[in-house]
mmCIF file with all atom_site columns, C-alpha atoms in Angstrom:
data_model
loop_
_atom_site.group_PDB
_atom_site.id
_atom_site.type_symbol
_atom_site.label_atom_id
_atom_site.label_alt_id
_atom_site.label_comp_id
_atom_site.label_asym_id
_atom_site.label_entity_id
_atom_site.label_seq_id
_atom_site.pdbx_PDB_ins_code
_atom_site.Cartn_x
_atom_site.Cartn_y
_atom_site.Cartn_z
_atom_site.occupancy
_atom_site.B_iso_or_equiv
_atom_site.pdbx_formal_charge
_atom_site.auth_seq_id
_atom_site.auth_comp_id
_atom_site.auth_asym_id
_atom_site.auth_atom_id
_atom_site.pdbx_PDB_model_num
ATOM 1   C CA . UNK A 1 1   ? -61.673 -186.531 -61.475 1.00 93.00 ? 1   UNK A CA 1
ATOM 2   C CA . UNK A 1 2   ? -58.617 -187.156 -63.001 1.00 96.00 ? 2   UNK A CA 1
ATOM 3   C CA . UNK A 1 3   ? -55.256 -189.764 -61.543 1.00 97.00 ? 3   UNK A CA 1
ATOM 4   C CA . UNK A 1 4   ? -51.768 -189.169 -63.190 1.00 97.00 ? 4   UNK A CA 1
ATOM 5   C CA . UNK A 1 5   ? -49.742 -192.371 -62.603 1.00 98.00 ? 5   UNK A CA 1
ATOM 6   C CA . UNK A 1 6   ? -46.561 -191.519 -62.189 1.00 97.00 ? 6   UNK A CA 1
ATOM 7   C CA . UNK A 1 7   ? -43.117 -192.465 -61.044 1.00 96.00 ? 7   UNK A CA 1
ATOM 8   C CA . UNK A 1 8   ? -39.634 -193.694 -62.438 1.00 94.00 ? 8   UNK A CA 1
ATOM 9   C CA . UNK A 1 9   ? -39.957 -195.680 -65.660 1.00 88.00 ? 9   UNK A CA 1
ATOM 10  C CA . UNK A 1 10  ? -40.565 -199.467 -64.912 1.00 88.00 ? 10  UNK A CA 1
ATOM 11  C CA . UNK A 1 11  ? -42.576 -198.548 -61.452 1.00 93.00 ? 11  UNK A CA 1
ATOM 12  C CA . UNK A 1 12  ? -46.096 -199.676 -63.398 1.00 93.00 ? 12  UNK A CA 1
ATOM 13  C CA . UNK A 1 13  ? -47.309 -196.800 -64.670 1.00 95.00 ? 13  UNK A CA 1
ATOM 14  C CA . UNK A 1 14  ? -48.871 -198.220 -68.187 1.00 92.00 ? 14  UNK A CA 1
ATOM 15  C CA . UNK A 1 15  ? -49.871 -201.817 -67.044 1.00 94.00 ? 15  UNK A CA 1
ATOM 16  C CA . UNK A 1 16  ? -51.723 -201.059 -63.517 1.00 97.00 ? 16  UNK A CA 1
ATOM 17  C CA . UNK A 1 17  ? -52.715 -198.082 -65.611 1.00 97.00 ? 17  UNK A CA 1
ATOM 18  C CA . UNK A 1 18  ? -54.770 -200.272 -68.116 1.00 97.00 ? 18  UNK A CA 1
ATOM 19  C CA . UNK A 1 19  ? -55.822 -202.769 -65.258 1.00 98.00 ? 19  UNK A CA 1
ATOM 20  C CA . UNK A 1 20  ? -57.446 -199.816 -63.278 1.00 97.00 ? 20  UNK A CA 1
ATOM 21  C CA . UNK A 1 21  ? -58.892 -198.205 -67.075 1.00 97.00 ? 21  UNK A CA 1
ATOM 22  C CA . UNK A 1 22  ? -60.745 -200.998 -67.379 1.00 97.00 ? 22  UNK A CA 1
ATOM 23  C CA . UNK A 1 23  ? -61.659 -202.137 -63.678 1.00 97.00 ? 23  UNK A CA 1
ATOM 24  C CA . UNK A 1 24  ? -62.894 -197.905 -63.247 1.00 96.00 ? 24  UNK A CA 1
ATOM 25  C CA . UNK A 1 25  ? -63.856 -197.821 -67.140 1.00 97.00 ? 25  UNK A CA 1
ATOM 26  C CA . UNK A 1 26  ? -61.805 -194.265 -67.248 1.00 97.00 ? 26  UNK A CA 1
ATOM 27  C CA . UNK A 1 27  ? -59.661 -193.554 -70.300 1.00 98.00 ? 27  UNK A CA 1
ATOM 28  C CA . UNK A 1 28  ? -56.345 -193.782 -69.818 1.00 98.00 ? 28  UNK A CA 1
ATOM 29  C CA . UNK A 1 29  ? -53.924 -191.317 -71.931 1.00 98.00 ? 29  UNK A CA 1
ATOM 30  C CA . UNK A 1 30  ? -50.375 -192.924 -71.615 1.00 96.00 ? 30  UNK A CA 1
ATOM 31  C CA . UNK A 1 31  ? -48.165 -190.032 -71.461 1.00 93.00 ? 31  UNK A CA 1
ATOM 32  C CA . UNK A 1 32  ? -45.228 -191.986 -73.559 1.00 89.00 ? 32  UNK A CA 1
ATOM 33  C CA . UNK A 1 33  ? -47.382 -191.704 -77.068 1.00 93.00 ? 33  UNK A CA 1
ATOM 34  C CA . UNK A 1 34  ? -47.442 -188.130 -76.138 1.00 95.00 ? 34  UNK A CA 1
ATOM 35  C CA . UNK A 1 35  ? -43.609 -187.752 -76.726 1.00 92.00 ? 35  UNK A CA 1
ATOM 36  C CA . UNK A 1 36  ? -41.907 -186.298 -79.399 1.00 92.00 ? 36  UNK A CA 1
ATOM 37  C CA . UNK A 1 37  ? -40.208 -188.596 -81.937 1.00 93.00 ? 37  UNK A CA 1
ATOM 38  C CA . UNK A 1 38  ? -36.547 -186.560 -81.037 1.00 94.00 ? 38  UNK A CA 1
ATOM 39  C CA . UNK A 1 39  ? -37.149 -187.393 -76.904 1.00 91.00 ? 39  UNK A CA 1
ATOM 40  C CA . UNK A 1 40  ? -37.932 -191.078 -77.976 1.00 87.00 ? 40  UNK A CA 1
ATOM 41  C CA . UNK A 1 41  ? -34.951 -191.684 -79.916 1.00 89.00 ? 41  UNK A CA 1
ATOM 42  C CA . UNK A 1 42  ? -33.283 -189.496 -77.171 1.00 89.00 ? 42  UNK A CA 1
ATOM 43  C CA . UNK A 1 43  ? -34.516 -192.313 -74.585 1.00 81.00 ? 43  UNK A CA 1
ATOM 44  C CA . UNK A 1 44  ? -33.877 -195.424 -76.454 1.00 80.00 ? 44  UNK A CA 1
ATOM 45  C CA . UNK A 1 45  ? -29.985 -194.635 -76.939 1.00 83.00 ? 45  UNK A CA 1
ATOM 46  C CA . UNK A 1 46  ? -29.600 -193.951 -72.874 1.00 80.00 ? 46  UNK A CA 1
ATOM 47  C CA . UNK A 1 47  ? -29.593 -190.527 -72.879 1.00 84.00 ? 47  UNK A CA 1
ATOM 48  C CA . UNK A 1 48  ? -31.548 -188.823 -69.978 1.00 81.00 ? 48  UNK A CA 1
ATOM 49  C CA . UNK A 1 49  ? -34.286 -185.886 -71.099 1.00 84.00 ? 49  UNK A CA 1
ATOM 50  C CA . UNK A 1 50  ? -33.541 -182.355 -70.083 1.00 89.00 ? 50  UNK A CA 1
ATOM 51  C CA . UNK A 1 51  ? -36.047 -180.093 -68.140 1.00 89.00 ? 51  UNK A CA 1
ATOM 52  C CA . UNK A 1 52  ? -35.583 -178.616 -71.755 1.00 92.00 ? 52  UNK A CA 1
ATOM 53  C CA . UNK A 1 53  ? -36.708 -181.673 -73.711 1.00 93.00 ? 53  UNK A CA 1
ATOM 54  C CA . UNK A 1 54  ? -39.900 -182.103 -71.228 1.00 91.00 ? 54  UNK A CA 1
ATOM 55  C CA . UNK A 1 55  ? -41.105 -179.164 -71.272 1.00 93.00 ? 55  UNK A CA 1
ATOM 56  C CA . UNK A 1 56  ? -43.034 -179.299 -74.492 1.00 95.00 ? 56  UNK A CA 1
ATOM 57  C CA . UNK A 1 57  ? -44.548 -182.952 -73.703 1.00 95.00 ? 57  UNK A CA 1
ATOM 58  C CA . UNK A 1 58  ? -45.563 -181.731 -70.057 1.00 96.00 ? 58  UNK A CA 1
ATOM 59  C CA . UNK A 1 59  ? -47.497 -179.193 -71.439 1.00 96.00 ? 59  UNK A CA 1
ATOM 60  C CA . UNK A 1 60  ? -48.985 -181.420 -74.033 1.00 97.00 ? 60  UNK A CA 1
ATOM 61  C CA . UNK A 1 61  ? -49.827 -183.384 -71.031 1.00 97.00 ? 61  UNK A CA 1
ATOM 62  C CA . UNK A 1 62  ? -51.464 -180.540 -69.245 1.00 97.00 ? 62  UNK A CA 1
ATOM 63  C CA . UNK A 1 63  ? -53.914 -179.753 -72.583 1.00 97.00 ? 63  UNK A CA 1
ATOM 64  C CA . UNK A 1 64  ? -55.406 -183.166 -72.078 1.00 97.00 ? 64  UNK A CA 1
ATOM 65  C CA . UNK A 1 65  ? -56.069 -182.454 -68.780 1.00 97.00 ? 65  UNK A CA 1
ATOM 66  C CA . UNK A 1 66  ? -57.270 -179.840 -69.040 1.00 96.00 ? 66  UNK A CA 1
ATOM 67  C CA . UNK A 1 67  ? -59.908 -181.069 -71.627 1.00 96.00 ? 67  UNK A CA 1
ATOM 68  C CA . UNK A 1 68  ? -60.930 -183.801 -69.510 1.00 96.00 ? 68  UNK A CA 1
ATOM 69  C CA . UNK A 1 69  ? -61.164 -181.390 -66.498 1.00 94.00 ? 69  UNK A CA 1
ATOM 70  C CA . UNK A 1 70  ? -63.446 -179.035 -68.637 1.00 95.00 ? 70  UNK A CA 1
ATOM 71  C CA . UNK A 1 71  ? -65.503 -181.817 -69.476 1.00 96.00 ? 71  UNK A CA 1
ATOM 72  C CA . UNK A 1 72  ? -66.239 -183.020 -66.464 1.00 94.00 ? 72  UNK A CA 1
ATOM 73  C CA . UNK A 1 73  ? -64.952 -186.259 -67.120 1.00 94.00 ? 73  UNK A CA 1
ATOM 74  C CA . UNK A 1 74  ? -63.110 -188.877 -65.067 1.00 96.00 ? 74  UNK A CA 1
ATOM 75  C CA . UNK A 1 75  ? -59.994 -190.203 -66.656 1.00 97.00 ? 75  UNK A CA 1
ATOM 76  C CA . UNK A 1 76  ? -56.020 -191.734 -65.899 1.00 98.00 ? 76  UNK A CA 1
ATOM 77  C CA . UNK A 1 77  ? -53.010 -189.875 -67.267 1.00 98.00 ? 77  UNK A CA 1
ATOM 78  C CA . UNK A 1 78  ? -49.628 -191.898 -67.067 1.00 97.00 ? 78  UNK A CA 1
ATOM 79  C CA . UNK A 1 79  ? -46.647 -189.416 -66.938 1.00 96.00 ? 79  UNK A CA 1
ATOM 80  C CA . UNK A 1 80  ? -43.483 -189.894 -64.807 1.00 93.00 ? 80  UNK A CA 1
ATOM 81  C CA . UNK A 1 81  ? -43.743 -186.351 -63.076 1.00 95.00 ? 81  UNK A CA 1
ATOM 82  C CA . UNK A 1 82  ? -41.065 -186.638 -61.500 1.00 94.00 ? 82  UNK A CA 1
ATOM 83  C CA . UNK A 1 83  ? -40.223 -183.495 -60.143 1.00 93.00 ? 83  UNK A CA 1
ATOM 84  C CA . UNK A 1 84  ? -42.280 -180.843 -58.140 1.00 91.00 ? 84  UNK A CA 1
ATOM 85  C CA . UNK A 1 85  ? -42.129 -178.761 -61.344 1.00 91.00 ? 85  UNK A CA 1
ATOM 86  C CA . UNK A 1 86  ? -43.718 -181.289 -63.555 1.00 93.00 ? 86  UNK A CA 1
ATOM 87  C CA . UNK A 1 87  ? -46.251 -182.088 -61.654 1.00 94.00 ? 87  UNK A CA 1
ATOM 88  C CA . UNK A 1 88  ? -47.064 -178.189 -61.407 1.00 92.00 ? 88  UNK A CA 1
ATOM 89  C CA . UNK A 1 89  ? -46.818 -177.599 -64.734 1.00 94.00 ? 89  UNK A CA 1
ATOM 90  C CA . UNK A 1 90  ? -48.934 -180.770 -65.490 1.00 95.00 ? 90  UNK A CA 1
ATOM 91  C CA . UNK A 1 91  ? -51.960 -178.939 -63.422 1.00 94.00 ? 91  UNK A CA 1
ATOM 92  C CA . UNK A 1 92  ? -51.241 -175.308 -64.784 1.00 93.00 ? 92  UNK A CA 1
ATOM 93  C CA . UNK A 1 93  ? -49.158 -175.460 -68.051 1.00 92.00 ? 93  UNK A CA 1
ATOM 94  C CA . UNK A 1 94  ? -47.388 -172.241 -68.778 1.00 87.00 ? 94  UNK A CA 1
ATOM 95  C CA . UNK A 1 95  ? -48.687 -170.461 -65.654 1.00 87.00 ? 95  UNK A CA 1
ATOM 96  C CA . UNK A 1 96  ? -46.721 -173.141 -63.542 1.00 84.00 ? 96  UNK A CA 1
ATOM 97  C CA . UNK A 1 97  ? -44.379 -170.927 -60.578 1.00 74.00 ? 97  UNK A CA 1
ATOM 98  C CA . UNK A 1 98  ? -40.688 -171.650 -61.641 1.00 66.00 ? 98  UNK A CA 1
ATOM 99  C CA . UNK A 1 99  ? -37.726 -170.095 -60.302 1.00 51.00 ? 99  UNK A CA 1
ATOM 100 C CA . UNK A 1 100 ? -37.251 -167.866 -62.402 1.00 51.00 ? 100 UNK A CA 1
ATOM 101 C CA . UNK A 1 101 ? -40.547 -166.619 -62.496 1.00 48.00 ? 101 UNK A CA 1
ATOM 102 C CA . UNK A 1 102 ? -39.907 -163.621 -60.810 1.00 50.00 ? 102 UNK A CA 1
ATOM 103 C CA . UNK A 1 103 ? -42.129 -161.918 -57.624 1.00 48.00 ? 103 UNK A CA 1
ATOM 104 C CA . UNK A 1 104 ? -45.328 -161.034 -60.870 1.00 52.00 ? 104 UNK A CA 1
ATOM 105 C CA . UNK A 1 105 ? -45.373 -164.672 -60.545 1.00 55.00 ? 105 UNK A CA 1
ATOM 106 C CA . UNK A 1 106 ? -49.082 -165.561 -60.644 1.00 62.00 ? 106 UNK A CA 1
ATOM 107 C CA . UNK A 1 107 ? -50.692 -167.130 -57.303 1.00 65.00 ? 107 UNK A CA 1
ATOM 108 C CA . UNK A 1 108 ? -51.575 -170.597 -57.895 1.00 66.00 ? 108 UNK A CA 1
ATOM 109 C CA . UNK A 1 109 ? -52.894 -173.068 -54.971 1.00 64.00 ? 109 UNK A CA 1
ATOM 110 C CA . UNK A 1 110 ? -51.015 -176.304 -54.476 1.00 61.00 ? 110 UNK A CA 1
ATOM 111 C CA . UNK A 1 111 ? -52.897 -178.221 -56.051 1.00 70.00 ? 111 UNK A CA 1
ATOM 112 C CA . UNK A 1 112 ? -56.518 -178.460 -58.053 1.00 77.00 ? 112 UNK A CA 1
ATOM 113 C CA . UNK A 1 113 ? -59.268 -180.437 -56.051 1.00 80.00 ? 113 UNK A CA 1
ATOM 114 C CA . UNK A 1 114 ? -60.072 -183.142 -58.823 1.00 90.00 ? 114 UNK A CA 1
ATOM 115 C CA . UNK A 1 115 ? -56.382 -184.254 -59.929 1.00 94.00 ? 115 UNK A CA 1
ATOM 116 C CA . UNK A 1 116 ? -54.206 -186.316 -58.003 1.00 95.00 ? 116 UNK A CA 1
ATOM 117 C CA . UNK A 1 117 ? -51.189 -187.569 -58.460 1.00 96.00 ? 117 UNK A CA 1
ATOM 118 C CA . UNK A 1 118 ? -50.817 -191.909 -57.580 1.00 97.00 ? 118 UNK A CA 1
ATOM 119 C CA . UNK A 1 119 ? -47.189 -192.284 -56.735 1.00 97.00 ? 119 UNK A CA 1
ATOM 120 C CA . UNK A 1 120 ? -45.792 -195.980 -57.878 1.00 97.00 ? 120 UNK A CA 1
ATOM 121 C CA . UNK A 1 121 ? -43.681 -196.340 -55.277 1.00 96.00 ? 121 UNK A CA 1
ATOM 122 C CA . UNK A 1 122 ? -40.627 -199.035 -54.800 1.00 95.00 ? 122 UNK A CA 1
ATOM 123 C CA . UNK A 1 123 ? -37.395 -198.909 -54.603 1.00 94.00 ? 123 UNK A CA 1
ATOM 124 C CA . UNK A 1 124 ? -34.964 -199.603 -57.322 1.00 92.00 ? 124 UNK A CA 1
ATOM 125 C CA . UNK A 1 125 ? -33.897 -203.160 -57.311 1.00 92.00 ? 125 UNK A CA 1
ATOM 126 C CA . UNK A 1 126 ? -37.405 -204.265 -57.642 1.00 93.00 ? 126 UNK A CA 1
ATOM 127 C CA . UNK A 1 127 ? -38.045 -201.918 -60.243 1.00 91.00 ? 127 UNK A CA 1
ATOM 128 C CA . UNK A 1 128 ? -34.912 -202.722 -62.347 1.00 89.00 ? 128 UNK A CA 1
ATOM 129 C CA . UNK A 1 129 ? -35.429 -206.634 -62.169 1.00 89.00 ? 129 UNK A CA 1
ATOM 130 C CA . UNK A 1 130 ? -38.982 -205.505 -64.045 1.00 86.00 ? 130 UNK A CA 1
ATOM 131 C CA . UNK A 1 131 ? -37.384 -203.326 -66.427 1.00 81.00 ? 131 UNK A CA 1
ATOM 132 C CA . UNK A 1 132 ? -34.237 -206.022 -67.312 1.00 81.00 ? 132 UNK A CA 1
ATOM 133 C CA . UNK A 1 133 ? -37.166 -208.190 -67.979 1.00 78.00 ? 133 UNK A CA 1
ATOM 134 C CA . UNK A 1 134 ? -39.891 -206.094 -70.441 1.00 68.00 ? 134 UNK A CA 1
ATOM 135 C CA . UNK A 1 135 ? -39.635 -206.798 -73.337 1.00 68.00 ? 135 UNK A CA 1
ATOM 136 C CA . UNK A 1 136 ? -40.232 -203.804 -76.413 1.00 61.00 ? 136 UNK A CA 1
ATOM 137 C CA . UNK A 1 137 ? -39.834 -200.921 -74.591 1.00 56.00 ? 137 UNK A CA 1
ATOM 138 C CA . UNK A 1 138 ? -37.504 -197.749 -75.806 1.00 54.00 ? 138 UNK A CA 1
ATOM 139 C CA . UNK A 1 139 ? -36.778 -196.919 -71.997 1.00 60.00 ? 139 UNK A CA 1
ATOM 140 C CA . UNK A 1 140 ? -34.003 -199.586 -70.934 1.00 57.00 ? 140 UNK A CA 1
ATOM 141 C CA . UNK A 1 141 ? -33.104 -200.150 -68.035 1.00 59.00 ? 141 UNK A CA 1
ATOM 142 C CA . UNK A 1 142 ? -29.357 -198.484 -67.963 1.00 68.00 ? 142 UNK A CA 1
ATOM 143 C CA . UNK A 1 143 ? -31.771 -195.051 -68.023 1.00 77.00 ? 143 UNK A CA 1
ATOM 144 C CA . UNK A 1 144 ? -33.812 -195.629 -64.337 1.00 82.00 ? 144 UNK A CA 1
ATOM 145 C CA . UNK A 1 145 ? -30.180 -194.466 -62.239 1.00 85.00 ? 145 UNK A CA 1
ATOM 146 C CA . UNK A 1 146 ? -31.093 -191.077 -63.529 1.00 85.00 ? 146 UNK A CA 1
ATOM 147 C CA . UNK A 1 147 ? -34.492 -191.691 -63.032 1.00 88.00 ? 147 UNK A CA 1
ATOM 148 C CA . UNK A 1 148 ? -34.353 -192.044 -59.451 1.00 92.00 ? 148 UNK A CA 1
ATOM 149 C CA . UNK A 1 149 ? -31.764 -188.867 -59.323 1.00 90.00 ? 149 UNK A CA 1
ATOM 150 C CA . UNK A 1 150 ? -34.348 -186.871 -60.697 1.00 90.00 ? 150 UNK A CA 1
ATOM 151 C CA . UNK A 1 151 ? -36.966 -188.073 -58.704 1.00 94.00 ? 151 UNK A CA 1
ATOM 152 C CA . UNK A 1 152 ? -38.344 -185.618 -55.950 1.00 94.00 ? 152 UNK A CA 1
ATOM 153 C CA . UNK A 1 153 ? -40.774 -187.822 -54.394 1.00 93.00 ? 153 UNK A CA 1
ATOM 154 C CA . UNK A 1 154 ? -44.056 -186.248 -53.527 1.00 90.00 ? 154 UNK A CA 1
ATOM 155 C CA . UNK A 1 155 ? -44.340 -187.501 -50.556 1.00 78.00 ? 155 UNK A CA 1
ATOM 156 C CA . UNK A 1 156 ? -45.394 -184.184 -48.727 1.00 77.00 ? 156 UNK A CA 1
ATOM 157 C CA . UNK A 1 157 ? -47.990 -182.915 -51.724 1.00 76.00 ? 157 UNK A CA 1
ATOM 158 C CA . UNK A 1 158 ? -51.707 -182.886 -50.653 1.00 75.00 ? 158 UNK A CA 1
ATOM 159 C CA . UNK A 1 159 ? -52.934 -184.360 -53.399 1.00 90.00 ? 159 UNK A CA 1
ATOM 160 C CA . UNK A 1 160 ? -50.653 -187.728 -53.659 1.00 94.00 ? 160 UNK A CA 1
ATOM 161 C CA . UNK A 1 161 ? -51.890 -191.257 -52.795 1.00 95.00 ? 161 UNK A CA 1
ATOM 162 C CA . UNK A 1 162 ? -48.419 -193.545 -52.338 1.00 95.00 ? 162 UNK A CA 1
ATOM 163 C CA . UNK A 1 163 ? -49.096 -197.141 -53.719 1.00 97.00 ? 163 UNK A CA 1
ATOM 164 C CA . UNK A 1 164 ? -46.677 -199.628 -52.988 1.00 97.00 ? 164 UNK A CA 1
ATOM 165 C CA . UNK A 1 165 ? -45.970 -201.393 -55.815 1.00 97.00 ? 165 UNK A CA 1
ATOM 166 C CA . UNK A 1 166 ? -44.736 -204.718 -54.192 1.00 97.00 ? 166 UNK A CA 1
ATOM 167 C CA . UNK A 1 167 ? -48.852 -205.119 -53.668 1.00 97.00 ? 167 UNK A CA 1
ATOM 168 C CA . UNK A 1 168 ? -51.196 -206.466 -56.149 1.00 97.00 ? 168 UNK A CA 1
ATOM 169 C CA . UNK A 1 169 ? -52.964 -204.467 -59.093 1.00 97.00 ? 169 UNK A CA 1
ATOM 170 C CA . UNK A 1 170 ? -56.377 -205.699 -57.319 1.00 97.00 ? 170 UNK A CA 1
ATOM 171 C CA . UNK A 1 171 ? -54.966 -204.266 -53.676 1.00 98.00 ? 171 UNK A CA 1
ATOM 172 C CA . UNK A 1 172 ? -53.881 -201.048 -54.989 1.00 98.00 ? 172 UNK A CA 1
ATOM 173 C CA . UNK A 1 173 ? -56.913 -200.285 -57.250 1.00 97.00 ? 173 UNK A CA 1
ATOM 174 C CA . UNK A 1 174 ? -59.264 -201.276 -53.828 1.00 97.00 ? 174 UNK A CA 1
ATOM 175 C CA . UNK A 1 175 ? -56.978 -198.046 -52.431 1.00 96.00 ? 175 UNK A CA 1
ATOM 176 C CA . UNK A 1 176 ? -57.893 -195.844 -55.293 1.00 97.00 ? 176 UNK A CA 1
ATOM 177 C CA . UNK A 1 177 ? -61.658 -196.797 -54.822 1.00 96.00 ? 177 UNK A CA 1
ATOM 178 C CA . UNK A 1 178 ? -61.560 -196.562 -51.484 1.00 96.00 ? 178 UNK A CA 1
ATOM 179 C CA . UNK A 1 179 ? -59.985 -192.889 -52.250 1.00 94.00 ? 179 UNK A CA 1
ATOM 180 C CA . UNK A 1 180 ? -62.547 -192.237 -54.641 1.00 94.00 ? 180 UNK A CA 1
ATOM 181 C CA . UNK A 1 181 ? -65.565 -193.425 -52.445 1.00 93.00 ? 181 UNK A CA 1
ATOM 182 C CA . UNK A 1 182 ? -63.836 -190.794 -49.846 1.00 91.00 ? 182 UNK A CA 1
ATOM 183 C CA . UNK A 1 183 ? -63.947 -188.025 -51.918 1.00 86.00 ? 183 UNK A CA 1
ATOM 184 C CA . UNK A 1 184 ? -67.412 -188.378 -52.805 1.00 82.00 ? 184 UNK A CA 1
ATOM 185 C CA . UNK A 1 185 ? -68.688 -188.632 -49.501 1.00 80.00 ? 185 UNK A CA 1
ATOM 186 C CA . UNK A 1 186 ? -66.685 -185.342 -48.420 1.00 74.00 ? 186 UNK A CA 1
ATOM 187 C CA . UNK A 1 187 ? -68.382 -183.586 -51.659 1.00 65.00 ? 187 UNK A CA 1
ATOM 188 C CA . UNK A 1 188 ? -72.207 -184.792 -50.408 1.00 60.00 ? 188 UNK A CA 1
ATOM 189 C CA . UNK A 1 189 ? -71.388 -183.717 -46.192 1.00 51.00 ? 189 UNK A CA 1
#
């Protein structure tokens, strides 16, 4: 089974990420180291990424899914997704639907059965008071405005669990387990 964190920069992603990595004892692939050294310094002079610039690192993002899925193996992937087409193209790479696709478009279902997407969800004065106060990181926090523009929250997608991130790492990971424990019972009925 594999959980992408995601959400605007600052919601969590890479610290409850490494909490629940080592409270499930899943790898966790933090999708930042899988950026390209032109999006970094992109990001760490305020300039919002493109669909363009994402692209490549989204589909870098999909391969190690993809590897973990073919292995069988359980693991946490921390990657913004912040749109509907992201998160598409982070389950089926180049054969993601886009607009301009065109009607030979490939069918795809919605979603795969073993990924599933943990939305970090709070709203943005919380989430900038946490970014003003990090210390090291490339994303400041003058770049989460167009974070939340972009964001299309998946809050209609099957395979999304909402976390409130006002609760505790220890409350939210008891939700993921409880999630897990769920899906493993529906598998043995």
């Amino acid at each position: 089974m594999i959980y992408i964190l995601m959400g605007v920069s600052g919601c969590g992603k890479s610290t409850f990420g490494a909490f629940l990595s080592e409270k499930l004892g899943w790898p966790l692939y933090e999708g930042d180291n899988f950026h390209s050294q032109e999006n970094i310094e992109k990001m760490a002079q305020g300039i919002p990424l493109t669909d363009e610039d994402r692209l490549p690192w989204l589909l870098k993002l999909h391969d190690v899914i993809q590897s973990e899925r073919s292995s069988k193996s359980n693991a946490l992937v921390a990657c913004s997704a912040l749109k509907h087409l992201y998160r598409q193209i982070l389950l089926y790479g180049s054969k993601a639907p886009t607009s301009s696709s065109g009607s030979d478009q490939e069918i795809l279902p919605a979603t795969c059965p073993d990924v599933f997407f943990l939305f970090l969800h709070g709203d943005y004065d919380l989430i900038y008071q946490r970014m003003v106060a990090r210390k090291g990181h490339y994303i400041k926090a003058d770049l989460l405005c167009s974070q939340f523009d972009a964001l299309e929250p998946p809050l209609d997608e099957d395979n999304v669990l909402v976390l409130d991130i006002r609760k505790s790492f220890s409350d939210m990971a008891t939700e993921i387990e409880k999630h897990i424990l769920s899906l493993k019972s529906s598998v043995m009925l």
